[in-house]
Phi, psi and omega in degrees: 000140186245128182248323182225144179217142167258130171253110188271111178090052190294341174050237186274357173112357177267150334279015184299307196296308175301340184284312180300316172310307185286333194235065186294335185279358178251139179266123178248134166242118180273118181254126180214135183282338182267113192293330169303302173305322177297322184289326175281337177293306179308309175313306189285332180293315167296319172302318178269001176062054177278078176289358184256020186228136175228135185253143181228131166276110187168176172257139178303316183307339176255324188290341191281342179284333184285141178308323187283351173250332187289124183057028182266335188259152180286325184213151163238143183232146171206153178228121166050027184291324195190161172319148169302322167309321190283306181311322179294316179291329181284319192270307185314318182304340184277333196258143177271143183305135188099355173274203176186153186258145178223114181230134164285124188225155182278318177204141188193133166267114190276003174293320184288343182272350181309308180295317177297315173311317176286329179285340188250004173096013179262164182265197184282125167286152181207145182271144167237134188241082171313316178235118175312120173097351184254204183288152173259167167249116171276124179246128183218119174277156184255119174233005175221178165283142182282130172304153194291332174296358190245136002275147185293179173312147179309117167104347177287305175301336169295308188285322180237059185309159187275352182230000000 
C-alpha cells in the first residue's frame, strides 16, 4: 500500500500533481532543483488546494542524504528527469526497501541497469509498456538498503553513471 511518494525532478508537476488529485490519501513530496519551477509548483498546489503535496527546492544528490528523506518513501516517480542509469542513483536512496521506483522513459534496455540497481539496493529493473509505440515505464523494486555513499556528489552521477 502506497502512503508516501517522492517525485524526482517535478518540473511542471507531471505526474505528481494529477496523482495527488486522484489519491488524496497519499502524501507527495515534489523535489525540484529549479527555483522558478518550485514557485510554480507551490502556486499550483495552493490553487488546487493540494494539502497532500509538499514542494522542496534542492538537489536529489544532497537531499537523499538527509535522515528525514532517506529511505522514507514507498515510491519514487519521475518523468524525464535524467537518463535511466542516473535516475537509479538519484531516486533509489529515497525509497524504502519493499518500495519501488517508477519512471517514464522513452527507451531503455533494463538489462544493463541490473548491476547499478543491485549496487543501489534495487532488484531487477523491468519495462512496462502501457501504450504500444509510446513511452515505457521503468520499474525497479527496492529490496535492500542503499549504501551510504550513494548518491554521489552533485554532478558525479551524470558524469560517471553506474551503468
